[in-house]
Amino acid sequence: MKLLITGGAGFIGSNFIHYWLKKYPEDKIVNLDLLTYAGNLENLKDIQDNQNYKFTKADIADKVEVNKIISEEKPDAIVHFAAESHVDRSILGPEEFVRTNILGTFNLLESARQNGNIRFHHISTDEVFGSLGPNDALFNETTPYDPRSPYSASKASSDHLVRAYFHTFNLPITISNCSNNFGPYQFPEKLIPLFITNLIEDKKIPLYGDGMNVRDWLYVEDHSSAIDLILKKGKIGETYCIGGNSEKTNKEITYKILEIMSRGEEMIEFVEDRKGHDRRYAIDSTKIQRELGWIPKTNFEDGIKKTIEWYKENEDWWKKIKSGEYQNYYKNNYKNR
Ligand code: NAD
Ligand code: TYD
């Protein structure tokens, strides 16, 4: 099988490529990524010379470029991770979110359609469903969309386009809406890696508002195994919700990280809340568990310990990000190939 992965140099995409090549070493992977600030080829350093892996720098918002790559590569399936993914950035500058998340997804769908109706899996988020109150039922596949940030609105829009291509053009699609991921290679602007790396550097950790917003956390490897099952056994046209069944307030996460890293609460700095900050996300993943037999392997406690360990052992990786040096990696290692 040959997979075209978009956004494979980012957090979840690079974890997925590692997962896939380990489990299916005979398969071929083409990684199409623009290498925005969030794309880092150092995430894939260990496989860059693997004969079954190829990297192509391209912008999914450029339809000519996208179509050229897809028509030449002729993948059996496209797994679409590429996106602008950080809510705070979408508040500061929404335009890139519309360009990449909506226009980029549209270009990929069009190209999949024009090149023989290629199997298409779209990676989305639970944030499209909006914000839950403390006693509301969990999100599931039938929850109405109610996005509230430019990020979630752009992802919701892309989900609608993907579904429209199934109904209108019979494009063989599936969609997954996943909760918050954590684990190795997550860019240190997101809550967990930001707090871990700040503490290693002896810097304060900025907790938004009252710290009582709730997210449902999933270890990234379990997200990869869910996508694997959907690609192999998922029903065409269907959506699958993926979550860790692990709701935590940001305060709980903060105290857990402080405890494991033997630091005190004086490291917390309560800062101004995010604009329109969604209060609670939580996912009911009964459908994928029942229909595809998905079982997440890593609970939050083990996952967070492994993640802290990884950031301690890979200071070089995140220090290069914090200093900006990682952006030279492509130039130094790929440019002249
Ligand atoms: P990320 O920001 O770490 O990585 C995004 C990748 O996409 C980067 O490598 C970047 O270079 C690439 N990219 C961005 N714009 C591009 C463009 N125009 N053309 C080509 N490549 C481009 O994101 P992530 O956290 O790995 O998220 C991956 C996907 O999973 C996204 O679609 C996101 O919405 C979704 N998701 C993320 C989470 C989470 O907790 N991180 C949860 C649920 C769903
Ligand atoms: P984040 O990792 O940005 O993911 P998302 O907003 O997509 O869920 O944030 C997770 C939660 O942590 C969210 O409620 C916002 C909060 N947060 C902080 O309190 N401080 C921070 O510095 C960041 C980045 C997030």
Tab-separated table of N, CA and C in Angstrom, residues 31-159:
chain	number	residue	atom	x	y	z
A	31	ASN	N	5.410	11.863	2.206
A	31	ASN	CA	5.040	12.892	3.185
A	31	ASN	C	5.038	14.261	2.501
A	32	LEU	N	3.845	14.828	2.346
A	32	LEU	CA	3.710	16.143	1.693
A	32	LEU	C	3.500	17.186	2.783
A	33	ASP	N	4.461	18.102	2.921
A	33	ASP	CA	4.355	19.073	4.025
A	33	ASP	C	5.011	20.390	3.592
A	34	LEU	N	4.410	21.483	3.986
A	34	LEU	CA	4.954	22.797	3.627
A	34	LEU	C	6.110	23.229	4.538
A	35	LEU	N	6.272	22.543	5.669
A	35	LEU	CA	7.253	22.960	6.687
A	35	LEU	C	6.981	24.395	7.135
A	36	THR	N	5.796	24.607	7.650
A	36	THR	CA	5.494	25.878	8.314
A	36	THR	C	6.271	25.877	9.627
A	37	TYR	N	6.022	26.866	10.483
A	37	TYR	CA	6.694	26.889	11.788
A	37	TYR	C	6.488	25.560	12.536
A	38	ALA	N	5.358	24.851	12.256
A	38	ALA	CA	5.020	23.635	13.010
A	38	ALA	C	5.621	22.368	12.407
A	39	GLY	N	6.181	22.471	11.206
A	39	GLY	CA	6.727	21.293	10.542
A	39	GLY	C	8.211	21.181	10.828
A	40	ASN	N	8.653	20.008	11.231
A	40	ASN	CA	10.044	19.840	11.631
A	40	ASN	C	10.539	18.479	11.169
A	41	LEU	N	11.437	18.482	10.170
A	41	LEU	CA	11.908	17.202	9.637
A	41	LEU	C	12.806	16.451	10.605
A	42	GLU	N	13.243	17.123	11.653
A	42	GLU	CA	14.026	16.395	12.669
A	42	GLU	C	13.165	15.325	13.331
A	43	ASN	N	11.837	15.505	13.285
A	43	ASN	CA	10.929	14.485	13.849
A	43	ASN	C	11.085	13.145	13.129
A	44	LEU	N	11.615	13.203	11.884
A	44	LEU	CA	11.666	12.002	11.045
A	44	LEU	C	13.098	11.641	10.660
A	45	LYS	N	14.029	12.213	11.428
A	45	LYS	CA	15.459	12.044	11.142
A	45	LYS	C	15.837	10.572	10.995
A	46	ASP	N	15.300	9.731	11.875
A	46	ASP	CA	15.690	8.317	11.902
A	46	ASP	C	15.210	7.536	10.679
A	47	ILE	N	14.237	8.075	9.933
A	47	ILE	CA	13.757	7.312	8.762
A	47	ILE	C	14.010	8.052	7.444
A	48	GLN	N	14.764	9.159	7.512
A	48	GLN	CA	14.885	9.961	6.288
A	48	GLN	C	15.564	9.214	5.139
A	49	ASP	N	16.347	8.160	5.435
A	49	ASP	CA	16.989	7.396	4.364
A	49	ASP	C	16.282	6.080	4.055
A	50	ASN	N	15.151	5.847	4.709
A	50	ASN	CA	14.371	4.629	4.439
A	50	ASN	C	13.867	4.664	2.981
A	51	GLN	N	14.120	3.577	2.249
A	51	GLN	CA	13.755	3.527	0.811
A	51	GLN	C	12.240	3.665	0.596
A	52	ASN	N	11.466	3.297	1.607
A	52	ASN	CA	10.009	3.354	1.458
A	52	ASN	C	9.408	4.674	1.920
A	53	TYR	N	10.290	5.639	2.238
A	53	TYR	CA	9.796	6.936	2.714
A	53	TYR	C	10.338	8.045	1.819
A	54	LYS	N	9.439	8.987	1.477
A	54	LYS	CA	9.871	10.110	0.638
A	54	LYS	C	9.231	11.389	1.159
A	55	PHE	N	10.022	12.464	1.209
A	55	PHE	CA	9.475	13.753	1.644
A	55	PHE	C	9.342	14.697	0.448
A	56	THR	N	8.203	15.389	0.362
A	56	THR	CA	8.002	16.389	-0.681
A	56	THR	C	7.505	17.677	-0.051
A	57	LYS	N	8.255	18.753	-0.268
A	57	LYS	CA	7.828	20.045	0.306
A	57	LYS	C	6.808	20.684	-0.636
A	58	ALA	N	5.606	20.883	-0.135
A	58	ALA	CA	4.566	21.503	-0.968
A	58	ALA	C	3.475	22.099	-0.092
A	59	ASP	N	2.744	23.034	-0.719
A	59	ASP	CA	1.673	23.754	-0.023
A	59	ASP	C	0.326	23.204	-0.481
A	60	ILE	N	-0.474	22.698	0.438
A	60	ILE	CA	-1.766	22.128	0.009
A	60	ILE	C	-2.718	23.206	-0.520
A	61	ALA	N	-2.413	24.458	-0.221
A	61	ALA	CA	-3.269	25.529	-0.750
A	61	ALA	C	-2.954	25.851	-2.218
A	62	ASP	N	-1.904	25.219	-2.756
A	62	ASP	CA	-1.526	25.424	-4.153
A	62	ASP	C	-2.062	24.247	-4.981
A	63	LYS	N	-3.153	24.470	-5.702
A	63	LYS	CA	-3.842	23.330	-6.330
A	63	LYS	C	-3.036	22.693	-7.459
A	64	VAL	N	-2.237	23.490	-8.161
A	64	VAL	CA	-1.450	22.935	-9.266
A	64	VAL	C	-0.390	21.979	-8.703
A	65	GLU	N	0.287	22.460	-7.647
A	65	GLU	CA	1.339	21.664	-7.018
A	65	GLU	C	0.757	20.360	-6.434
A	66	VAL	N	-0.378	20.507	-5.744
A	66	VAL	CA	-1.021	19.341	-5.127
A	66	VAL	C	-1.389	18.316	-6.197
A	67	ASN	N	-1.979	18.791	-7.268
A	67	ASN	CA	-2.433	17.856	-8.296
A	67	ASN	C	-1.257	17.187	-9.020
A	68	LYS	N	-0.173	17.926	-9.174
A	68	LYS	CA	1.012	17.356	-9.822
A	68	LYS	C	1.541	16.184	-8.971
A	69	ILE	N	1.655	16.417	-7.677
A	69	ILE	CA	2.203	15.367	-6.789
A	69	ILE	C	1.273	14.156	-6.759
A	70	ILE	N	-0.019	14.403	-6.615
A	70	ILE	CA	-0.953	13.272	-6.494
A	70	ILE	C	-1.034	12.490	-7.813
A	71	SER	N	-1.013	13.203	-8.935
A	71	SER	CA	-1.106	12.461	-10.201
A	71	SER	C	0.183	11.689	-10.485
A	72	GLU	N	1.322	12.191	-10.018
A	72	GLU	CA	2.577	11.446	-10.224
A	72	GLU	C	2.703	10.278	-9.241
A	73	GLU	N	2.359	10.517	-7.996
A	73	GLU	CA	2.578	9.491	-6.973
A	73	GLU	C	1.531	8.380	-7.014
A	74	LYS	N	0.331	8.712	-7.449
A	74	LYS	CA	-0.769	7.733	-7.494
A	74	LYS	C	-0.897	6.913	-6.195
A	75	PRO	N	-1.125	7.572	-5.066
A	75	PRO	CA	-1.233	6.813	-3.812
A	75	PRO	C	-2.523	5.992	-3.754
A	76	ASP	N	-2.501	4.938	-2.936
A	76	ASP	CA	-3.734	4.164	-2.713
A	76	ASP	C	-4.665	4.907	-1.766
A	77	ALA	N	-4.066	5.704	-0.880
A	77	ALA	CA	-4.898	6.465	0.067
A	77	ALA	C	-4.188	7.752	0.458
A	78	ILE	N	-4.997	8.756	0.772
A	78	ILE	CA	-4.467	10.018	1.290
A	78	ILE	C	-4.918	10.125	2.748
A	79	VAL	N	-3.954	10.396	3.640
A	79	VAL	CA	-4.318	10.603	5.048
A	79	VAL	C	-3.965	12.051	5.357
A	80	HIS	N	-4.982	12.840	5.612
A	80	HIS	CA	-4.829	14.297	5.614
A	80	HIS	C	-4.741	14.892	7.028
A	81	PHE	N	-3.479	15.131	7.460
A	81	PHE	CA	-3.228	15.748	8.767
A	81	PHE	C	-2.958	17.249	8.643
A	82	ALA	N	-2.445	17.699	7.501
A	82	ALA	CA	-1.921	19.068	7.408
A	82	ALA	C	-2.978	20.087	7.803
A	83	ALA	N	-2.592	20.989	8.692
A	83	ALA	CA	-3.520	22.043	9.122
A	83	ALA	C	-2.738	23.074	9.920
A	84	GLU	N	-3.315	24.249	10.009
A	84	GLU	CA	-2.919	25.170	11.070
A	84	GLU	C	-3.691	24.672	12.286
A	85	SER	N	-2.991	24.437	13.397
A	85	SER	CA	-3.630	23.664	14.473
A	85	SER	C	-3.732	24.361	15.827
A	86	HIS	N	-3.200	25.586	15.946
A	86	HIS	CA	-3.155	26.166	17.295
A	86	HIS	C	-4.208	27.273	17.475
A	87	VAL	N	-5.122	27.055	18.423
A	87	VAL	CA	-6.250	27.977	18.642
A	87	VAL	C	-5.768	29.416	18.882
A	88	ASP	N	-4.745	29.589	19.719
A	88	ASP	CA	-4.276	30.953	20.028
A	88	ASP	C	-3.800	31.680	18.768
A	89	ARG	N	-3.130	30.952	17.876
A	89	ARG	CA	-2.683	31.581	16.612
A	89	ARG	C	-3.891	31.940	15.739
A	90	SER	N	-4.960	31.148	15.816
A	90	SER	CA	-6.139	31.437	14.976
A	90	SER	C	-6.854	32.690	15.458
A	91	ILE	N	-6.639	33.040	16.715
A	91	ILE	CA	-7.235	34.275	17.242
A	91	ILE	C	-6.392	35.472	16.786
A	92	LEU	N	-5.079	35.285	16.769
A	92	LEU	CA	-4.177	36.375	16.345
A	92	LEU	C	-4.194	36.574	14.828
A	93	GLY	N	-4.357	35.487	14.061
A	93	GLY	CA	-4.303	35.592	12.590
A	93	GLY	C	-5.093	34.481	11.926
A	94	PRO	N	-6.398	34.668	11.756
A	94	PRO	CA	-7.245	33.577	11.232
A	94	PRO	C	-7.028	33.229	9.756
A	95	GLU	N	-6.414	34.137	8.982
A	95	GLU	CA	-6.409	33.943	7.529
A	95	GLU	C	-5.735	32.637	7.083
A	96	GLU	N	-4.575	32.349	7.693
A	96	GLU	CA	-3.851	31.119	7.325
A	96	GLU	C	-4.713	29.889	7.578
A	97	PHE	N	-5.585	29.981	8.580
A	97	PHE	CA	-6.444	28.841	8.945
A	97	PHE	C	-7.470	28.573	7.843
A	98	VAL	N	-7.986	29.664	7.283
A	98	VAL	CA	-8.958	29.524	6.193
A	98	VAL	C	-8.237	28.973	4.962
A	99	ARG	N	-7.044	29.484	4.698
A	99	ARG	CA	-6.288	29.085	3.514
A	99	ARG	C	-5.903	27.600	3.581
A	100	THR	N	-5.221	27.222	4.640
A	100	THR	CA	-4.739	25.831	4.718
A	100	THR	C	-5.873	24.858	5.018
A	101	ASN	N	-6.664	25.165	6.041
A	101	ASN	CA	-7.619	24.158	6.513
A	101	ASN	C	-8.810	24.005	5.570
A	102	ILE	N	-9.254	25.105	4.975
A	102	ILE	CA	-10.423	24.994	4.090
A	102	ILE	C	-9.980	24.829	2.629
A	103	LEU	N	-9.237	25.826	2.122
A	103	LEU	CA	-8.822	25.749	0.714
A	103	LEU	C	-7.910	24.539	0.469
A	104	GLY	N	-7.000	24.291	1.396
A	104	GLY	CA	-6.075	23.157	1.258
A	104	GLY	C	-6.831	21.835	1.192
A	105	THR	N	-7.814	21.667	2.067
A	105	THR	CA	-8.597	20.422	2.062
A	105	THR	C	-9.378	20.301	0.754
A	106	PHE	N	-9.934	21.409	0.325
A	106	PHE	CA	-10.679	21.413	-0.952
A	106	PHE	C	-9.778	20.955	-2.110
A	107	ASN	N	-8.557	21.499	-2.174
A	107	ASN	CA	-7.639	21.120	-3.265
A	107	ASN	C	-7.328	19.623	-3.248
A	108	LEU	N	-7.131	19.091	-2.050
A	108	LEU	CA	-6.821	17.657	-1.938
A	108	LEU	C	-8.014	16.811	-2.380
A	109	LEU	N	-9.213	17.231	-1.989
A	109	LEU	CA	-10.421	16.491	-2.376
A	109	LEU	C	-10.595	16.506	-3.898
A	110	GLU	N	-10.399	17.680	-4.483
A	110	GLU	CA	-10.540	17.805	-5.940
A	110	GLU	C	-9.541	16.897	-6.646
A	111	SER	N	-8.310	16.902	-6.155
A	111	SER	CA	-7.275	16.115	-6.793
A	111	SER	C	-7.547	14.619	-6.605
A	112	ALA	N	-8.030	14.237	-5.423
A	112	ALA	CA	-8.373	12.822	-5.176
A	112	ALA	C	-9.470	12.390	-6.153
A	113	ARG	N	-10.412	13.285	-6.396
A	113	ARG	CA	-11.528	12.988	-7.300
A	113	ARG	C	-11.037	12.863	-8.751
A	114	GLN	N	-10.147	13.800	-9.136
A	114	GLN	CA	-9.692	13.816	-10.533
A	114	GLN	C	-8.698	12.700	-10.860
A	115	ASN	N	-8.155	12.066	-9.816
A	115	ASN	CA	-7.151	11.027	-10.071
A	115	ASN	C	-7.694	9.644	-9.714
A	116	GLY	N	-8.950	9.402	-10.020
A	116	GLY	CA	-9.508	8.056	-9.875
A	116	GLY	C	-10.170	7.797	-8.535
A	117	ASN	N	-10.726	8.837	-7.915
A	117	ASN	CA	-11.430	8.667	-6.633
A	117	ASN	C	-10.579	7.941	-5.586
A	118	ILE	N	-9.504	8.593	-5.193
A	118	ILE	CA	-8.567	7.994	-4.231
A	118	ILE	C	-9.182	7.988	-2.825
A	119	ARG	N	-8.991	6.897	-2.123
A	119	ARG	CA	-9.445	6.767	-0.715
A	119	ARG	C	-8.877	7.926	0.096
A	120	PHE	N	-9.737	8.571	0.895
A	120	PHE	CA	-9.339	9.805	1.580
A	120	PHE	C	-9.741	9.743	3.046
A	121	HIS	N	-8.757	9.819	3.940
A	121	HIS	CA	-9.114	9.911	5.365
A	121	HIS	C	-8.755	11.297	5.907
A	122	HIS	N	-9.726	11.925	6.503
A	122	HIS	CA	-9.569	13.297	6.996
A	122	HIS	C	-9.465	13.311	8.518
A	123	ILE	N	-8.365	13.926	9.005
A	123	ILE	CA	-8.142	14.000	10.455
A	123	ILE	C	-8.768	15.284	10.976
A	124	SER	N	-9.747	15.146	11.859
A	124	SER	CA	-10.346	16.349	12.421
A	124	SER	C	-10.348	16.295	13.951
A	125	THR	N	-11.057	17.232	14.526
A	125	THR	CA	-10.940	17.475	15.961
A	125	THR	C	-12.308	17.488	16.639
A	126	ASP	N	-12.322	17.238	17.938
A	126	ASP	CA	-13.580	17.335	18.695
A	126	ASP	C	-14.023	18.796	18.854
A	127	GLU	N	-13.106	19.748	18.547
A	127	GLU	CA	-13.443	21.161	18.771
A	127	GLU	C	-14.558	21.657	17.849
A	128	VAL	N	-14.838	20.901	16.753
A	128	VAL	CA	-15.920	21.303	15.833
A	128	VAL	C	-17.282	21.261	16.516
A	129	PHE	N	-17.397	20.506	17.622
A	129	PHE	CA	-18.696	20.346	18.281
A	129	PHE	C	-19.000	21.463	19.283
A	130	GLY	N	-18.028	22.356	19.514
A	130	GLY	CA	-18.282	23.488	20.408
A	130	GLY	C	-17.865	23.214	21.837
A	131	SER	N	-18.587	23.786	22.794
A	131	SER	CA	-18.170	23.724	24.185
A	131	SER	C	-19.278	23.103	25.029
A	132	LEU	N	-18.888	22.167	25.927
A	132	LEU	CA	-19.878	21.497	26.781
A	132	LEU	C	-19.992	22.180	28.138
A	133	GLY	N	-21.195	22.115	28.731
A	133	GLY	CA	-21.365	22.495	30.135
A	133	GLY	C	-20.979	21.312	30.996
A	134	PRO	N	-20.869	21.531	32.339
A	134	PRO	CA	-20.384	20.462	33.213
A	134	PRO	C	-21.226	19.184	33.168
A	135	ASN	N	-22.543	19.323	32.943
A	135	ASN	CA	-23.391	18.120	32.977
A	135	ASN	C	-23.874	17.670	31.608
A	136	ASP	N	-23.348	18.285	30.545
A	136	ASP	CA	-23.788	17.893	29.201
A	136	ASP	C	-23.266	16.508	28.827
A	137	ALA	N	-24.032	15.843	27.936
A	137	ALA	CA	-23.586	14.536	27.426
A	137	ALA	C	-22.339	14.718	26.556
A	138	LEU	N	-21.524	13.667	26.483
A	138	LEU	CA	-20.279	13.724	25.703
A	138	LEU	C	-20.587	13.902	24.204
A	139	PHE	N	-19.622	14.440	23.467
A	139	PHE	CA	-19.761	14.535	22.008
A	139	PHE	C	-19.774	13.127	21.417
A	140	ASN	N	-20.605	12.936	20.392
A	140	ASN	CA	-20.485	11.703	19.600
A	140	ASN	C	-20.738	12.037	18.132
A	141	GLU	N	-20.823	11.023	17.303
A	141	GLU	CA	-20.882	11.243	15.848
A	141	GLU	C	-22.149	11.983	15.416
A	142	THR	N	-23.163	12.049	16.282
A	142	THR	CA	-24.409	12.728	15.884
A	142	THR	C	-24.538	14.124	16.494
A	143	THR	N	-23.532	14.561	17.247
A	143	THR	CA	-23.593	15.891	17.867
A	143	THR	C	-23.564	16.985	16.788
A	144	PRO	N	-24.492	17.947	16.858
A	144	PRO	CA	-24.464	19.034	15.858
A	144	PRO	C	-23.183	19.864	15.969
A	145	TYR	N	-22.723	20.349	14.814
A	145	TYR	CA	-21.510	21.177	14.804
A	145	TYR	C	-21.805	22.557	15.408
A	146	ASP	N	-20.866	23.080	16.203
A	146	ASP	CA	-21.053	24.399	16.818
A	146	ASP	C	-19.685	25.024	17.117
A	147	PRO	N	-18.832	25.170	16.063
A	147	PRO	CA	-17.466	25.646	16.313
A	147	PRO	C	-17.463	27.100	16.772
A	148	ARG	N	-16.482	27.455	17.623
A	148	ARG	CA	-16.504	28.788	18.226
A	148	ARG	C	-15.185	29.547	18.112
A	149	SER	N	-14.139	28.917	17.548
A	149	SER	CA	-12.886	29.663	17.312
A	149	SER	C	-12.612	29.613	15.808
A	150	PRO	N	-11.787	30.545	15.307
A	150	PRO	CA	-11.455	30.447	13.876
A	150	PRO	C	-10.841	29.086	13.525
A	151	TYR	N	-10.052	28.510	14.449
A	151	TYR	CA	-9.486	27.179	14.198
A	151	TYR	C	-10.599	26.153	14.023
A	152	SER	N	-11.503	26.054	15.021
A	152	SER	CA	-12.514	24.992	14.946
A	152	SER	C	-13.499	25.250	13.810
A	153	ALA	N	-13.749	26.536	13.505
A	153	ALA	CA	-14.664	26.835	12.393
A	153	ALA	C	-14.047	26.386	11.066
A	154	SER	N	-12.716	26.567	10.931
A	154	SER	CA	-12.074	26.153	9.680
A	154	SER	C	-12.036	24.620	9.573
A	155	LYS	N	-11.843	23.940	10.704
A	155	LYS	CA	-11.853	22.471	10.672
A	155	LYS	C	-13.266	21.962	10.376
A	156	ALA	N	-14.281	22.605	10.973
A	156	ALA	CA	-15.671	22.198	10.731
A	156	ALA	C	-15.986	22.330	9.247
A	157	SER	N	-15.547	23.446	8.679
A	157	SER	CA	-15.782	23.698	7.269
A	157	SER	C	-15.159	22.595	6.408
A	158	SER	N	-13.928	22.204	6.772
A	158	SER	CA	-13.259	21.156	5.987
A	158	SER	C	-13.997	19.822	6.138
A	159	ASP	N	-14.502	19.530	7.324
A	159	ASP	CA	-15.267	18.281	7.518
A	159	ASP	C	-16.490	18.269	6.593
